[in-house]
Amino acid sequence: GDYEYCHYMQDRFNDDGWGCMYRSYQTVVSWYRLQCYTSKPIPTHEEVQRMLVKMGDKKSSFVGSKQWIGAMEAQMLLDEYLGVSSKIMNVTSGQDLEDKGRELAQHFDTQGTPICIGG
């Protein structure tokens, strides 16, 4: 399906060096929007940070910081913001990814939703 590619320095916002998973999360949210599963807007970095504070994952000093988030936070955010459950697949190297090929192919055949790599 279609999605909006969210990337560093987009919207005149400097997240170089710390915004990778924020942008990956925003890209995934855009996919759900463009498939018409939600009409919620793509949250800004600050909105993401505020959600994590509200959920009790981060302290209030996190808001406005340049602290990165990872896959665990993205998973929590998908559940909180969109009501979407997700799975984290641990892969320690590119070679390990070969072993996950069937599982990923099955995911795309049956679910079709995007995946995040990294974090």
Tab-separated table of N, CA and C in Angstrom:
chain	number	residue	atom	x	y	z
A	1	GLY	N	0.802	-1.187	0.000
A	1	GLY	CA	0.000	0.000	0.000
A	1	GLY	C	0.852	1.260	0.000
A	2	ASP	N	0.202	2.360	-0.151
A	2	ASP	CA	0.887	3.650	-0.170
A	2	ASP	C	1.262	4.094	1.229
A	3	TYR	N	2.294	4.907	1.316
A	3	TYR	CA	2.719	5.504	2.575
A	3	TYR	C	3.479	6.782	2.272
A	4	GLU	N	3.614	7.619	3.272
A	4	GLU	CA	4.437	8.817	3.170
A	4	GLU	C	5.783	8.489	3.795
A	5	TYR	N	6.844	8.696	3.065
A	5	TYR	CA	8.175	8.438	3.593
A	5	TYR	C	8.593	9.615	4.465
A	6	CYS	N	8.710	9.386	5.750
A	6	CYS	CA	9.117	10.419	6.697
A	6	CYS	C	10.610	10.258	6.948
A	7	HIS	N	11.343	11.353	6.848
A	7	HIS	CA	12.804	11.259	6.916
A	7	HIS	C	13.395	12.424	7.694
A	8	TYR	N	14.668	12.258	8.057
A	8	TYR	CA	15.386	13.303	8.793
A	8	TYR	C	15.225	14.664	8.126
A	9	MET	N	15.171	15.675	8.947
A	9	MET	CA	15.152	17.074	8.504
A	9	MET	C	13.857	17.462	7.780
A	10	GLN	N	12.875	16.593	7.778
A	10	GLN	CA	11.596	16.891	7.134
A	10	GLN	C	10.867	17.958	7.945
A	11	ASP	N	10.071	18.730	7.313
A	11	ASP	CA	9.285	19.785	7.958
A	11	ASP	C	10.177	20.792	8.689
A	12	ARG	N	11.378	20.990	8.172
A	12	ARG	CA	12.326	21.933	8.760
A	12	ARG	C	12.592	21.630	10.233
A	13	PHE	N	12.593	20.344	10.583
A	13	PHE	CA	12.841	19.915	11.958
A	13	PHE	C	14.116	19.080	11.984
A	14	ASN	N	15.112	19.512	12.756
A	14	ASN	CA	16.413	18.843	12.788
A	14	ASN	C	16.404	17.692	13.787
A	15	ASP	N	16.271	16.489	13.281
A	15	ASP	CA	16.338	15.289	14.122
A	15	ASP	C	17.477	14.381	13.672
A	16	ASP	N	18.449	14.973	13.022
A	16	ASP	CA	19.601	14.225	12.539
A	16	ASP	C	20.348	13.600	13.719
A	17	GLY	N	20.569	12.293	13.649
A	17	GLY	CA	21.314	11.589	14.676
A	17	GLY	C	20.483	10.999	15.800
A	18	TRP	N	19.195	11.300	15.837
A	18	TRP	CA	18.364	10.759	16.923
A	18	TRP	C	16.916	10.471	16.527
A	19	GLY	N	16.511	10.825	15.331
A	19	GLY	CA	15.098	10.721	14.968
A	19	GLY	C	14.696	9.508	14.152
A	20	CYS	N	15.566	8.525	14.011
A	20	CYS	CA	15.312	7.392	13.115
A	20	CYS	C	13.991	6.672	13.409
A	21	MET	N	13.801	6.219	14.633
A	21	MET	CA	12.585	5.458	14.933
A	21	MET	C	11.366	6.360	15.003
A	22	TYR	N	11.528	7.617	15.367
A	22	TYR	CA	10.403	8.553	15.287
A	22	TYR	C	9.902	8.580	13.848
A	23	ARG	N	10.831	8.722	12.896
A	23	ARG	CA	10.454	8.807	11.483
A	23	ARG	C	9.897	7.484	10.973
A	24	SER	N	10.459	6.374	11.444
A	24	SER	CA	9.915	5.062	11.050
A	24	SER	C	8.482	4.925	11.556
A	25	TYR	N	8.255	5.314	12.803
A	25	TYR	CA	6.915	5.267	13.379
A	25	TYR	C	5.957	6.157	12.585
A	26	GLN	N	6.393	7.372	12.256
A	26	GLN	CA	5.552	8.270	11.474
A	26	GLN	C	5.220	7.676	10.112
A	27	THR	N	6.180	7.010	9.489
A	27	THR	CA	5.950	6.378	8.189
A	27	THR	C	4.897	5.279	8.314
A	28	VAL	N	4.986	4.478	9.363
A	28	VAL	CA	3.996	3.412	9.583
A	28	VAL	C	2.611	4.016	9.823
A	29	VAL	N	2.532	5.058	10.641
A	29	VAL	CA	1.238	5.722	10.866
A	29	VAL	C	0.668	6.229	9.542
A	30	SER	N	1.532	6.756	8.677
A	30	SER	CA	1.057	7.255	7.386
A	30	SER	C	0.448	6.134	6.555
A	31	TRP	N	1.014	4.930	6.637
A	31	TRP	CA	0.467	3.777	5.908
A	31	TRP	C	-0.970	3.516	6.360
A	32	TYR	N	-1.193	3.503	7.674
A	32	TYR	CA	-2.551	3.269	8.193
A	32	TYR	C	-3.502	4.382	7.752
A	33	ARG	N	-3.014	5.603	7.685
A	33	ARG	CA	-3.836	6.723	7.208
A	33	ARG	C	-4.203	6.541	5.735
A	34	LEU	N	-3.216	6.239	4.918
A	34	LEU	CA	-3.456	6.160	3.467
A	34	LEU	C	-4.253	4.918	3.064
A	35	GLN	N	-4.326	3.921	3.945
A	35	GLN	CA	-5.199	2.775	3.688
A	35	GLN	C	-6.592	3.013	4.269
A	36	CYS	N	-6.789	4.195	4.857
A	36	CYS	CA	-8.063	4.607	5.459
A	36	CYS	C	-8.445	3.773	6.684
A	37	TYR	N	-7.439	3.266	7.404
A	37	TYR	CA	-7.701	2.569	8.670
A	37	TYR	C	-7.840	3.571	9.809
A	38	THR	N	-7.325	4.774	9.617
A	38	THR	CA	-7.434	5.819	10.624
A	38	THR	C	-7.418	7.179	9.922
A	39	SER	N	-7.978	8.145	10.592
A	39	SER	CA	-7.887	9.517	10.094
A	39	SER	C	-7.029	10.363	11.026
A	40	LYS	N	-6.433	9.730	12.018
A	40	LYS	CA	-5.579	10.462	12.953
A	40	LYS	C	-4.371	11.022	12.215
A	41	PRO	N	-3.944	12.212	12.599
A	41	PRO	CA	-2.780	12.808	11.941
A	41	PRO	C	-1.484	12.105	12.352
A	42	ILE	N	-0.461	12.271	11.533
A	42	ILE	CA	0.859	11.746	11.876
A	42	ILE	C	1.392	12.606	13.022
A	43	PRO	N	1.711	11.984	14.161
A	43	PRO	CA	2.159	12.784	15.300
A	43	PRO	C	3.566	13.344	15.113
A	44	THR	N	3.776	14.531	15.656
A	44	THR	CA	5.096	15.146	15.640
A	44	THR	C	5.983	14.451	16.675
A	45	HIS	N	7.262	14.783	16.642
A	45	HIS	CA	8.184	14.241	17.640
A	45	HIS	C	7.719	14.587	19.054
A	46	GLU	N	7.324	15.835	19.249
A	46	GLU	CA	6.870	16.249	20.580
A	46	GLU	C	5.609	15.498	20.993
A	47	GLU	N	4.689	15.292	20.068
A	47	GLU	CA	3.479	14.535	20.391
A	47	GLU	C	3.823	13.092	20.748
A	48	VAL	N	4.770	12.506	20.040
A	48	VAL	CA	5.241	11.149	20.355
A	48	VAL	C	5.813	11.133	21.768
A	49	GLN	N	6.650	12.112	22.077
A	49	GLN	CA	7.263	12.177	23.402
A	49	GLN	C	6.206	12.351	24.491
A	50	ARG	N	5.221	13.184	24.238
A	50	ARG	CA	4.151	13.394	25.224
A	50	ARG	C	3.340	12.109	25.443
A	51	MET	N	3.097	11.354	24.373
A	51	MET	CA	2.380	10.084	24.526
A	51	MET	C	3.172	9.123	25.411
A	52	LEU	N	4.485	9.051	25.197
A	52	LEU	CA	5.316	8.140	25.994
A	52	LEU	C	5.349	8.559	27.460
A	53	VAL	N	5.347	9.859	27.725
A	53	VAL	CA	5.288	10.345	29.103
A	53	VAL	C	3.931	9.989	29.707
A	54	LYS	N	2.868	10.242	28.975
A	54	LYS	CA	1.515	9.951	29.456
A	54	LYS	C	1.336	8.464	29.760
A	55	MET	N	1.973	7.605	28.963
A	55	MET	CA	1.876	6.155	29.176
A	55	MET	C	2.752	5.692	30.337
A	56	GLY	N	3.581	6.592	30.860
A	56	GLY	CA	4.434	6.232	31.982
A	56	GLY	C	5.763	5.613	31.592
A	57	ASP	N	6.075	5.622	30.304
A	57	ASP	CA	7.331	5.031	29.838
A	57	ASP	C	8.508	5.972	30.026
A	58	LYS	N	8.261	7.266	29.961
A	58	LYS	CA	9.331	8.263	30.056
A	58	LYS	C	8.970	9.310	31.112
A	59	LYS	N	10.006	9.967	31.642
A	59	LYS	CA	9.810	11.068	32.587
A	59	LYS	C	9.460	12.340	31.810
A	60	SER	N	8.873	13.300	32.489
A	60	SER	CA	8.432	14.530	31.821
A	60	SER	C	9.584	15.281	31.157
A	61	SER	N	10.796	15.111	31.638
A	61	SER	CA	11.954	15.788	31.029
A	61	SER	C	12.264	15.259	29.623
A	62	PHE	N	11.654	14.169	29.256
A	62	PHE	CA	11.835	13.583	27.921
A	62	PHE	C	11.249	14.486	26.835
A	63	VAL	N	10.175	15.202	27.163
A	63	VAL	CA	9.496	16.061	26.184
A	63	VAL	C	10.419	17.212	25.793
A	64	GLY	N	10.643	17.349	24.499
A	64	GLY	CA	11.504	18.389	23.970
A	64	GLY	C	12.967	17.984	23.887
A	65	SER	N	13.272	16.771	24.303
A	65	SER	CA	14.661	16.303	24.271
A	65	SER	C	15.013	15.754	22.898
A	66	LYS	N	16.266	15.392	22.741
A	66	LYS	CA	16.735	14.742	21.513
A	66	LYS	C	17.080	13.284	21.794
A	67	GLN	N	16.365	12.688	22.723
A	67	GLN	CA	16.591	11.290	23.068
A	67	GLN	C	15.878	10.400	22.059
A	68	TRP	N	16.578	9.375	21.626
A	68	TRP	CA	16.020	8.475	20.643
A	68	TRP	C	15.016	7.531	21.287
A	69	ILE	N	14.191	6.932	20.440
A	69	ILE	CA	13.301	5.852	20.859
A	69	ILE	C	13.644	4.636	20.020
A	70	GLY	N	13.209	3.476	20.475
A	70	GLY	CA	13.501	2.236	19.770
A	70	GLY	C	12.240	1.469	19.417
A	71	ALA	N	12.438	0.227	19.051
A	71	ALA	CA	11.335	-0.628	18.607
A	71	ALA	C	10.286	-0.838	19.697
A	72	MET	N	10.735	-0.958	20.941
A	72	MET	CA	9.775	-1.160	22.036
A	72	MET	C	8.821	0.026	22.150
A	73	GLU	N	9.377	1.226	22.085
A	73	GLU	CA	8.541	2.422	22.162
A	73	GLU	C	7.608	2.519	20.958
A	74	ALA	N	8.115	2.214	19.774
A	74	ALA	CA	7.270	2.252	18.573
A	74	ALA	C	6.112	1.268	18.708
A	75	GLN	N	6.390	0.098	19.256
A	75	GLN	CA	5.336	-0.898	19.462
A	75	GLN	C	4.277	-0.362	20.429
A	76	MET	N	4.720	0.229	21.529
A	76	MET	CA	3.779	0.794	22.503
A	76	MET	C	2.956	1.917	21.891
A	77	LEU	N	3.606	2.746	21.083
A	77	LEU	CA	2.911	3.868	20.446
A	77	LEU	C	1.853	3.396	19.451
A	78	LEU	N	2.168	2.368	18.674
A	78	LEU	CA	1.178	1.837	17.730
A	78	LEU	C	-0.064	1.356	18.467
A	79	ASP	N	0.154	0.685	19.587
A	79	ASP	CA	-0.973	0.185	20.372
A	79	ASP	C	-1.764	1.340	20.982
A	80	GLU	N	-1.058	2.301	21.566
A	80	GLU	CA	-1.719	3.426	22.239
A	80	GLU	C	-2.437	4.345	21.250
A	81	TYR	N	-1.774	4.701	20.170
A	81	TYR	CA	-2.304	5.718	19.251
A	81	TYR	C	-3.305	5.149	18.249
A	82	LEU	N	-3.020	3.953	17.739
A	82	LEU	CA	-3.881	3.385	16.695
A	82	LEU	C	-4.638	2.129	17.130
A	83	GLY	N	-4.317	1.597	18.298
A	83	GLY	CA	-4.951	0.346	18.731
A	83	GLY	C	-4.463	-0.847	17.927
A	84	VAL	N	-3.245	-0.748	17.405
A	84	VAL	CA	-2.669	-1.797	16.559
A	84	VAL	C	-1.668	-2.606	17.368
A	85	SER	N	-1.880	-3.901	17.425
A	85	SER	CA	-0.892	-4.759	18.087
A	85	SER	C	0.191	-5.119	17.077
A	86	SER	N	1.384	-5.335	17.582
A	86	SER	CA	2.502	-5.643	16.700
A	86	SER	C	3.436	-6.626	17.384
A	87	LYS	N	4.399	-7.080	16.653
A	87	LYS	CA	5.349	-8.073	17.135
A	87	LYS	C	6.761	-7.559	16.877
A	88	ILE	N	7.636	-7.804	17.832
A	88	ILE	CA	9.046	-7.487	17.634
A	88	ILE	C	9.784	-8.773	17.315
A	89	MET	N	10.496	-8.751	16.224
A	89	MET	CA	11.288	-9.896	15.783
A	89	MET	C	12.761	-9.541	15.986
A	90	ASN	N	13.427	-10.244	16.856
A	90	ASN	CA	14.835	-9.965	17.121
A	90	ASN	C	15.721	-10.602	16.057
A	91	VAL	N	16.527	-9.770	15.438
A	91	VAL	CA	17.488	-10.207	14.423
A	91	VAL	C	18.802	-9.513	14.771
A	92	THR	N	19.843	-10.289	15.025
A	92	THR	CA	21.099	-9.688	15.473
A	92	THR	C	22.039	-9.314	14.336
A	93	SER	N	21.794	-9.851	13.144
A	93	SER	CA	22.641	-9.508	11.996
A	93	SER	C	21.862	-9.722	10.711
A	94	GLY	N	22.399	-9.186	9.625
A	94	GLY	CA	21.767	-9.390	8.322
A	94	GLY	C	21.664	-10.854	7.959
A	95	GLN	N	22.641	-11.628	8.371
A	95	GLN	CA	22.625	-13.069	8.084
A	95	GLN	C	21.453	-13.748	8.786
A	96	ASP	N	21.148	-13.303	10.013
A	96	ASP	CA	19.999	-13.856	10.734
A	96	ASP	C	18.689	-13.548	10.025
A	97	LEU	N	18.664	-12.463	9.279
A	97	LEU	CA	17.450	-12.076	8.566
A	97	LEU	C	17.056	-13.136	7.542
A	98	GLU	N	18.046	-13.824	6.978
A	98	GLU	CA	17.745	-14.906	6.034
A	98	GLU	C	16.862	-15.966	6.672
A	99	ASP	N	17.107	-16.250	7.949
A	99	ASP	CA	16.319	-17.258	8.661
A	99	ASP	C	14.881	-16.816	8.898
A	100	LYS	N	14.641	-15.533	8.835
A	100	LYS	CA	13.303	-14.989	9.087
A	100	LYS	C	12.525	-14.748	7.798
A	101	GLY	N	13.128	-15.082	6.658
A	101	GLY	CA	12.515	-14.801	5.364
A	101	GLY	C	11.114	-15.350	5.197
A	102	ARG	N	10.902	-16.602	5.562
A	102	ARG	CA	9.570	-17.210	5.417
A	102	ARG	C	8.536	-16.501	6.287
A	103	GLU	N	8.951	-16.212	7.510
A	103	GLU	CA	8.034	-15.536	8.427
A	103	GLU	C	7.658	-14.147	7.901
A	104	LEU	N	8.640	-13.432	7.374
A	104	LEU	CA	8.354	-12.114	6.802
A	104	LEU	C	7.478	-12.221	5.557
A	105	ALA	N	7.777	-13.184	4.702
A	105	ALA	CA	6.956	-13.381	3.496
A	105	ALA	C	5.512	-13.707	3.875
A	106	GLN	N	5.340	-14.558	4.882
A	106	GLN	CA	3.989	-14.895	5.334
A	106	GLN	C	3.281	-13.651	5.880
A	107	HIS	N	4.025	-12.831	6.601
A	107	HIS	CA	3.438	-11.592	7.116
A	107	HIS	C	2.907	-10.727	5.972
A	108	PHE	N	3.729	-10.525	4.950
A	108	PHE	CA	3.303	-9.673	3.845
A	108	PHE	C	2.169	-10.299	3.046
A	109	ASP	N	2.158	-11.635	2.946
A	109	ASP	CA	1.069	-12.319	2.230
A	109	ASP	C	-0.245	-12.254	2.988
A	110	THR	N	-0.193	-12.347	4.319
A	110	THR	CA	-1.432	-12.433	5.098
A	110	THR	C	-1.852	-11.110	5.723
A	111	GLN	N	-0.883	-10.267	6.095
A	111	GLN	CA	-1.190	-9.003	6.767
A	111	GLN	C	-1.002	-7.795	5.851
A	112	GLY	N	0.145	-7.760	5.212
A	112	GLY	CA	0.438	-6.673	4.281
A	112	GLY	C	0.862	-5.364	4.921
A	113	THR	N	0.869	-5.320	6.227
A	113	THR	CA	1.245	-4.084	6.913
A	113	THR	C	2.748	-3.888	6.847
A	114	PRO	N	3.195	-2.644	6.971
A	114	PRO	CA	4.632	-2.367	6.895
A	114	PRO	C	5.372	-2.879	8.129
A	115	ILE	N	6.677	-2.942	8.006
A	115	ILE	CA	7.543	-3.316	9.123
A	115	ILE	C	8.592	-2.237	9.313
A	116	CYS	N	9.111	-2.139	10.511
A	116	CYS	CA	10.242	-1.257	10.808
A	116	CYS	C	11.472	-2.147	10.962
A	117	ILE	N	12.562	-1.714	10.445
A	117	ILE	CA	13.820	-2.424	10.643
A	117	ILE	C	14.758	-1.487	11.364
A	118	GLY	N	15.294	-1.970	12.470
A	118	GLY	CA	16.218	-1.162	13.272
A	118	GLY	C	15.670	-0.950	14.656
A	119	GLY	N	16.384	-0.155	15.406
A	119	GLY	CA	15.906	0.308	16.682
A	119	GLY	C	16.035	-0.563	17.846
